[in-house]
């Protein structure tokens, strides 16, 4: 993926900055998921499962481990075992205890935090395998047809999203369980704005399963670029 973000002055059209859009997307996506984990995950998780070994996976793993340093063990699953092994080697160079797995259901039963970054059209994470207290972070499904967790996972969980407007307009992990009747729109209890402000309560009990859908969107990249630009202005202005 290659992208460029260009900021213009809204009053006179003057170009202000050009940024590596791919880098912005990586940082922003990982930060959104890390914030969800900070607000929703159990306080001292030990095992992180990453389903998917593509471009976003390393960013997500590092993001989750930043907000939950107790995540010392990382399990990696990918449809192509070679890519999973390559990711594990890269992480090991930085001292991360990473291992590849082939049995995703078994790894789901072991994990305290699960992050998914795939283009799956059939659910990979089954609700029946989620332990009490697990936090689930869904990143990869970005169309109505793609999804990474099944109806049971949504039904058993306290469900949150990064932004309501995005989640209800195009992501299968929210739209499909609503369409099937597994959950209703009111079962989506809040987004990052609600959680950060305290208007929505995240984890109520240590046994709660929390479900966070990171829907993303280009508008968030633009907001991130603006924030970076303001910081640069403060530093160099």
Tab-separated table of C-alpha atoms in Angstrom:
chain	number	residue	atom	x	y	z
A	1	UNK	CA	0.000	0.000	0.000
A	2	UNK	CA	1.299	3.439	-0.983
A	3	UNK	CA	-0.368	6.714	-0.069
A	4	UNK	CA	0.390	10.399	0.376
A	5	UNK	CA	-1.519	12.856	2.543
A	6	UNK	CA	-1.359	16.520	1.525
A	7	UNK	CA	-2.650	19.305	3.761
A	8	UNK	CA	-3.834	22.601	2.309
A	9	UNK	CA	-4.711	25.903	3.945
A	10	UNK	CA	-8.512	26.062	3.950
A	11	UNK	CA	-8.562	29.814	3.421
A	12	UNK	CA	-6.245	30.278	0.437
A	13	UNK	CA	-5.462	26.779	-0.869
A	14	UNK	CA	-1.747	27.018	-0.055
A	15	UNK	CA	-0.118	23.583	0.404
A	16	UNK	CA	1.061	23.187	3.986
A	17	UNK	CA	2.539	19.682	4.232
A	18	UNK	CA	2.909	16.357	2.457
A	19	UNK	CA	3.138	13.219	4.596
A	20	UNK	CA	3.681	9.523	4.023
A	21	UNK	CA	0.074	8.332	4.142
A	22	UNK	CA	1.009	4.692	4.627
A	23	UNK	CA	3.034	5.529	7.721
A	24	UNK	CA	0.171	7.659	9.053
A	25	UNK	CA	-2.294	4.782	8.533
A	26	UNK	CA	-0.030	2.340	10.359
A	27	UNK	CA	0.476	4.621	13.341
A	28	UNK	CA	-3.159	5.682	13.542
A	29	UNK	CA	-4.629	2.190	13.213
A	30	UNK	CA	-2.305	0.735	15.840
A	31	UNK	CA	-2.930	3.676	18.164
A	32	UNK	CA	-6.724	3.288	17.865
A	33	UNK	CA	-6.511	-0.391	18.779
A	34	UNK	CA	-4.019	0.288	21.567
A	35	UNK	CA	-6.374	2.886	23.027
A	36	UNK	CA	-9.199	0.350	22.903
A	37	UNK	CA	-6.989	-2.109	24.793
A	38	UNK	CA	-5.977	0.541	27.317
A	39	UNK	CA	-9.639	1.292	28.040
A	40	UNK	CA	-11.081	-2.230	27.847
A	41	UNK	CA	-8.513	-5.002	28.349
A	42	UNK	CA	-7.830	-6.717	31.682
A	43	UNK	CA	-5.137	-4.911	33.690
A	44	UNK	CA	-2.411	-7.569	33.560
A	45	UNK	CA	-2.847	-9.833	30.520
A	46	UNK	CA	0.009	-12.168	29.685
A	47	UNK	CA	-0.749	-13.762	26.291
A	48	UNK	CA	-1.475	-11.861	23.080
A	49	UNK	CA	-2.784	-13.680	20.012
A	50	UNK	CA	-2.383	-12.018	16.629
A	51	UNK	CA	-4.424	-13.522	13.776
A	52	UNK	CA	-2.840	-12.295	10.581
A	53	UNK	CA	0.783	-11.564	9.716
A	54	UNK	CA	0.400	-8.853	7.121
A	55	UNK	CA	1.577	-5.281	7.050
A	56	UNK	CA	-0.405	-4.121	10.116
A	57	UNK	CA	0.383	-7.031	12.408
A	58	UNK	CA	3.709	-5.850	13.804
A	59	UNK	CA	2.320	-2.365	14.446
A	60	UNK	CA	-0.656	-3.806	16.328
A	61	UNK	CA	1.464	-6.129	18.432
A	62	UNK	CA	3.744	-3.269	19.441
A	63	UNK	CA	0.774	-1.024	20.181
A	64	UNK	CA	-0.939	-3.538	22.456
A	65	UNK	CA	2.305	-4.347	24.277
A	66	UNK	CA	2.941	-0.638	24.845
A	67	UNK	CA	-0.308	-0.147	26.784
A	68	UNK	CA	-0.149	-3.596	28.425
A	69	UNK	CA	3.548	-4.343	29.089
A	70	UNK	CA	2.527	-7.544	30.889
A	71	UNK	CA	1.885	-9.102	27.442
A	72	UNK	CA	5.119	-11.069	27.359
A	73	UNK	CA	3.965	-13.997	25.208
A	74	UNK	CA	2.820	-13.430	21.608
A	75	UNK	CA	1.129	-16.150	19.538
A	76	UNK	CA	0.947	-15.592	15.773
A	77	UNK	CA	-1.407	-17.320	13.350
A	78	UNK	CA	-1.575	-16.772	9.608
A	79	UNK	CA	-3.038	-18.680	6.669
A	80	UNK	CA	0.493	-18.745	5.280
A	81	UNK	CA	2.729	-20.185	8.047
A	82	UNK	CA	5.814	-18.739	6.353
A	83	UNK	CA	4.605	-15.171	6.902
A	84	UNK	CA	3.812	-15.946	10.535
A	85	UNK	CA	7.324	-17.322	11.016
A	86	UNK	CA	8.854	-14.245	9.393
A	87	UNK	CA	6.919	-11.944	11.739
A	88	UNK	CA	7.960	-14.011	14.766
A	89	UNK	CA	11.616	-13.712	13.728
A	90	UNK	CA	11.360	-9.918	13.386
A	91	UNK	CA	9.775	-9.609	16.811
A	92	UNK	CA	12.325	-11.957	18.381
A	93	UNK	CA	15.137	-9.662	17.239
A	94	UNK	CA	13.645	-7.029	19.541
A	95	UNK	CA	13.353	-9.429	22.449
A	96	UNK	CA	9.660	-10.297	22.042
A	97	UNK	CA	8.742	-13.869	23.001
A	98	UNK	CA	6.827	-14.697	19.827
A	99	UNK	CA	5.822	-18.112	18.537
A	100	UNK	CA	3.800	-19.317	15.570
A	101	UNK	CA	0.741	-21.527	15.981
A	102	UNK	CA	-1.394	-23.530	13.561
A	103	UNK	CA	-4.417	-24.309	15.755
A	104	UNK	CA	-6.255	-20.992	15.956
A	105	UNK	CA	-9.114	-22.335	18.088
A	106	UNK	CA	-6.685	-23.659	20.704
A	107	UNK	CA	-4.724	-20.394	20.724
A	108	UNK	CA	-7.971	-18.437	21.150
A	109	UNK	CA	-8.636	-20.407	24.326
A	110	UNK	CA	-5.197	-19.437	25.684
A	111	UNK	CA	-5.187	-15.733	24.874
A	112	UNK	CA	-5.959	-12.815	27.176
A	113	UNK	CA	-5.920	-10.265	24.334
A	114	UNK	CA	-6.663	-11.107	20.696
A	115	UNK	CA	-5.981	-8.810	17.745
A	116	UNK	CA	-7.033	-9.711	14.206
A	117	UNK	CA	-5.826	-8.109	10.968
A	118	UNK	CA	-7.060	-10.233	8.081
A	119	UNK	CA	-9.414	-9.970	5.109
A	120	UNK	CA	-11.450	-12.979	6.203
A	121	UNK	CA	-14.977	-13.433	4.864
A	122	UNK	CA	-15.737	-16.225	7.339
A	123	UNK	CA	-15.228	-15.680	11.085
A	124	UNK	CA	-11.876	-16.799	12.451
A	125	UNK	CA	-12.571	-16.133	16.131
A	126	UNK	CA	-15.324	-18.255	17.658
A	127	UNK	CA	-17.192	-17.063	20.710
A	128	UNK	CA	-17.203	-20.551	22.192
A	129	UNK	CA	-13.395	-20.381	22.465
A	130	UNK	CA	-13.196	-17.019	24.263
A	131	UNK	CA	-12.240	-17.262	27.913
A	132	UNK	CA	-13.942	-15.026	30.492
A	133	UNK	CA	-11.995	-11.773	30.725
A	134	UNK	CA	-10.652	-11.806	27.166
A	135	UNK	CA	-10.338	-8.603	25.154
A	136	UNK	CA	-10.948	-8.896	21.403
A	137	UNK	CA	-9.620	-6.280	18.956
A	138	UNK	CA	-10.929	-6.622	15.382
A	139	UNK	CA	-9.075	-4.602	12.756
A	140	UNK	CA	-9.060	-6.333	9.370
A	141	UNK	CA	-12.698	-6.569	8.298
A	142	UNK	CA	-13.531	-3.302	6.560
A	143	UNK	CA	-16.477	-4.121	4.270
A	144	UNK	CA	-19.991	-5.478	4.975
A	145	UNK	CA	-18.867	-8.865	3.587
A	146	UNK	CA	-15.686	-9.262	5.670
A	147	UNK	CA	-15.699	-10.297	9.303
A	148	UNK	CA	-13.284	-11.855	11.765
A	149	UNK	CA	-15.459	-12.913	14.741
A	150	UNK	CA	-18.686	-14.907	14.779
A	151	UNK	CA	-22.126	-14.080	16.154
A	152	UNK	CA	-21.407	-15.842	19.444
A	153	UNK	CA	-18.370	-13.628	20.041
A	154	UNK	CA	-20.544	-10.527	19.669
A	155	UNK	CA	-23.391	-11.991	21.727
A	156	UNK	CA	-21.134	-12.903	24.659
A	157	UNK	CA	-19.303	-9.573	24.733
A	158	UNK	CA	-19.579	-5.989	25.791
A	159	UNK	CA	-19.307	-4.456	22.310
A	160	UNK	CA	-17.534	-1.177	21.509
A	161	UNK	CA	-16.301	0.529	18.344
A	162	UNK	CA	-13.780	3.218	17.479
A	163	UNK	CA	-16.439	5.517	16.029
A	164	UNK	CA	-20.153	4.795	15.766
A	165	UNK	CA	-20.626	6.509	12.406
A	166	UNK	CA	-17.964	4.352	10.774
A	167	UNK	CA	-18.922	1.077	12.424
A	168	UNK	CA	-22.583	1.230	11.432
A	169	UNK	CA	-21.819	2.091	7.823
A	170	UNK	CA	-19.843	-0.694	6.289
A	171	UNK	CA	-18.166	-3.238	8.610
A	172	UNK	CA	-19.363	-6.818	8.755
A	173	UNK	CA	-18.274	-7.508	12.328
A	174	UNK	CA	-20.983	-5.084	13.477
A	175	UNK	CA	-23.546	-5.216	10.654
A	176	UNK	CA	-23.705	-9.007	10.270
A	177	UNK	CA	-24.464	-9.914	13.925
A	178	UNK	CA	-27.087	-7.150	13.952
A	179	UNK	CA	-28.629	-8.521	10.744
A	180	UNK	CA	-28.747	-12.045	12.175
A	181	UNK	CA	-30.326	-10.864	15.426
A	182	UNK	CA	-27.361	-11.944	17.558
A	183	UNK	CA	-27.124	-8.363	18.855
A	184	UNK	CA	-29.021	-5.123	18.310
A	185	UNK	CA	-27.712	-1.629	17.654
A	186	UNK	CA	-28.234	-0.813	21.332
A	187	UNK	CA	-25.811	-3.606	22.255
A	188	UNK	CA	-23.021	-1.481	20.796
A	189	UNK	CA	-22.370	0.268	24.084
A	190	UNK	CA	-20.122	3.091	22.947
A	191	UNK	CA	-17.099	4.248	21.005
A	192	UNK	CA	-13.699	5.657	21.943
A	193	UNK	CA	-15.204	9.098	22.514
A	194	UNK	CA	-17.711	7.643	24.991
A	195	UNK	CA	-15.117	5.508	26.760
A	196	UNK	CA	-12.524	8.273	27.048
A	197	UNK	CA	-15.087	10.774	28.358
A	198	UNK	CA	-16.571	8.320	30.836
A	199	UNK	CA	-20.048	8.439	29.312
A	200	UNK	CA	-19.799	4.702	28.541
A	201	UNK	CA	-18.582	2.119	31.017
A	202	UNK	CA	-16.144	-0.417	29.616
A	203	UNK	CA	-15.178	-3.477	31.613
A	204	UNK	CA	-17.515	-3.938	34.588
A	205	UNK	CA	-16.346	-7.331	35.823
A	206	UNK	CA	-13.028	-9.207	35.522
A	207	UNK	CA	-14.957	-11.938	33.694
A	208	UNK	CA	-16.316	-9.602	31.005
A	209	UNK	CA	-15.393	-10.352	27.411
A	210	UNK	CA	-14.825	-7.061	25.599
A	211	UNK	CA	-15.183	-6.709	21.826
A	212	UNK	CA	-13.663	-3.681	20.076
A	213	UNK	CA	-14.143	-3.060	16.372
A	214	UNK	CA	-11.531	-0.751	14.850
A	215	UNK	CA	-13.408	0.384	11.730
A	216	UNK	CA	-10.881	3.042	10.719
A	217	UNK	CA	-11.350	5.338	7.740
A	218	UNK	CA	-9.512	7.913	5.656
A	219	UNK	CA	-11.046	10.754	7.667
A	220	UNK	CA	-9.085	9.552	10.700
A	221	UNK	CA	-5.846	9.648	8.712
A	222	UNK	CA	-6.609	13.257	7.804
A	223	UNK	CA	-7.243	14.111	11.460
A	224	UNK	CA	-3.951	12.428	12.389
A	225	UNK	CA	-2.081	14.412	9.744
A	226	UNK	CA	-3.550	17.613	11.123
A	227	UNK	CA	-2.479	16.669	14.648
A	228	UNK	CA	1.058	15.862	13.453
A	229	UNK	CA	1.215	19.148	11.556
A	230	UNK	CA	0.157	21.103	14.628
A	231	UNK	CA	2.829	19.378	16.698
A	232	UNK	CA	5.463	20.200	14.091
A	233	UNK	CA	4.288	23.811	14.092
A	234	UNK	CA	4.641	23.935	17.864
A	235	UNK	CA	8.126	22.418	17.715
A	236	UNK	CA	9.548	24.484	14.883
A	237	UNK	CA	7.357	27.574	14.862
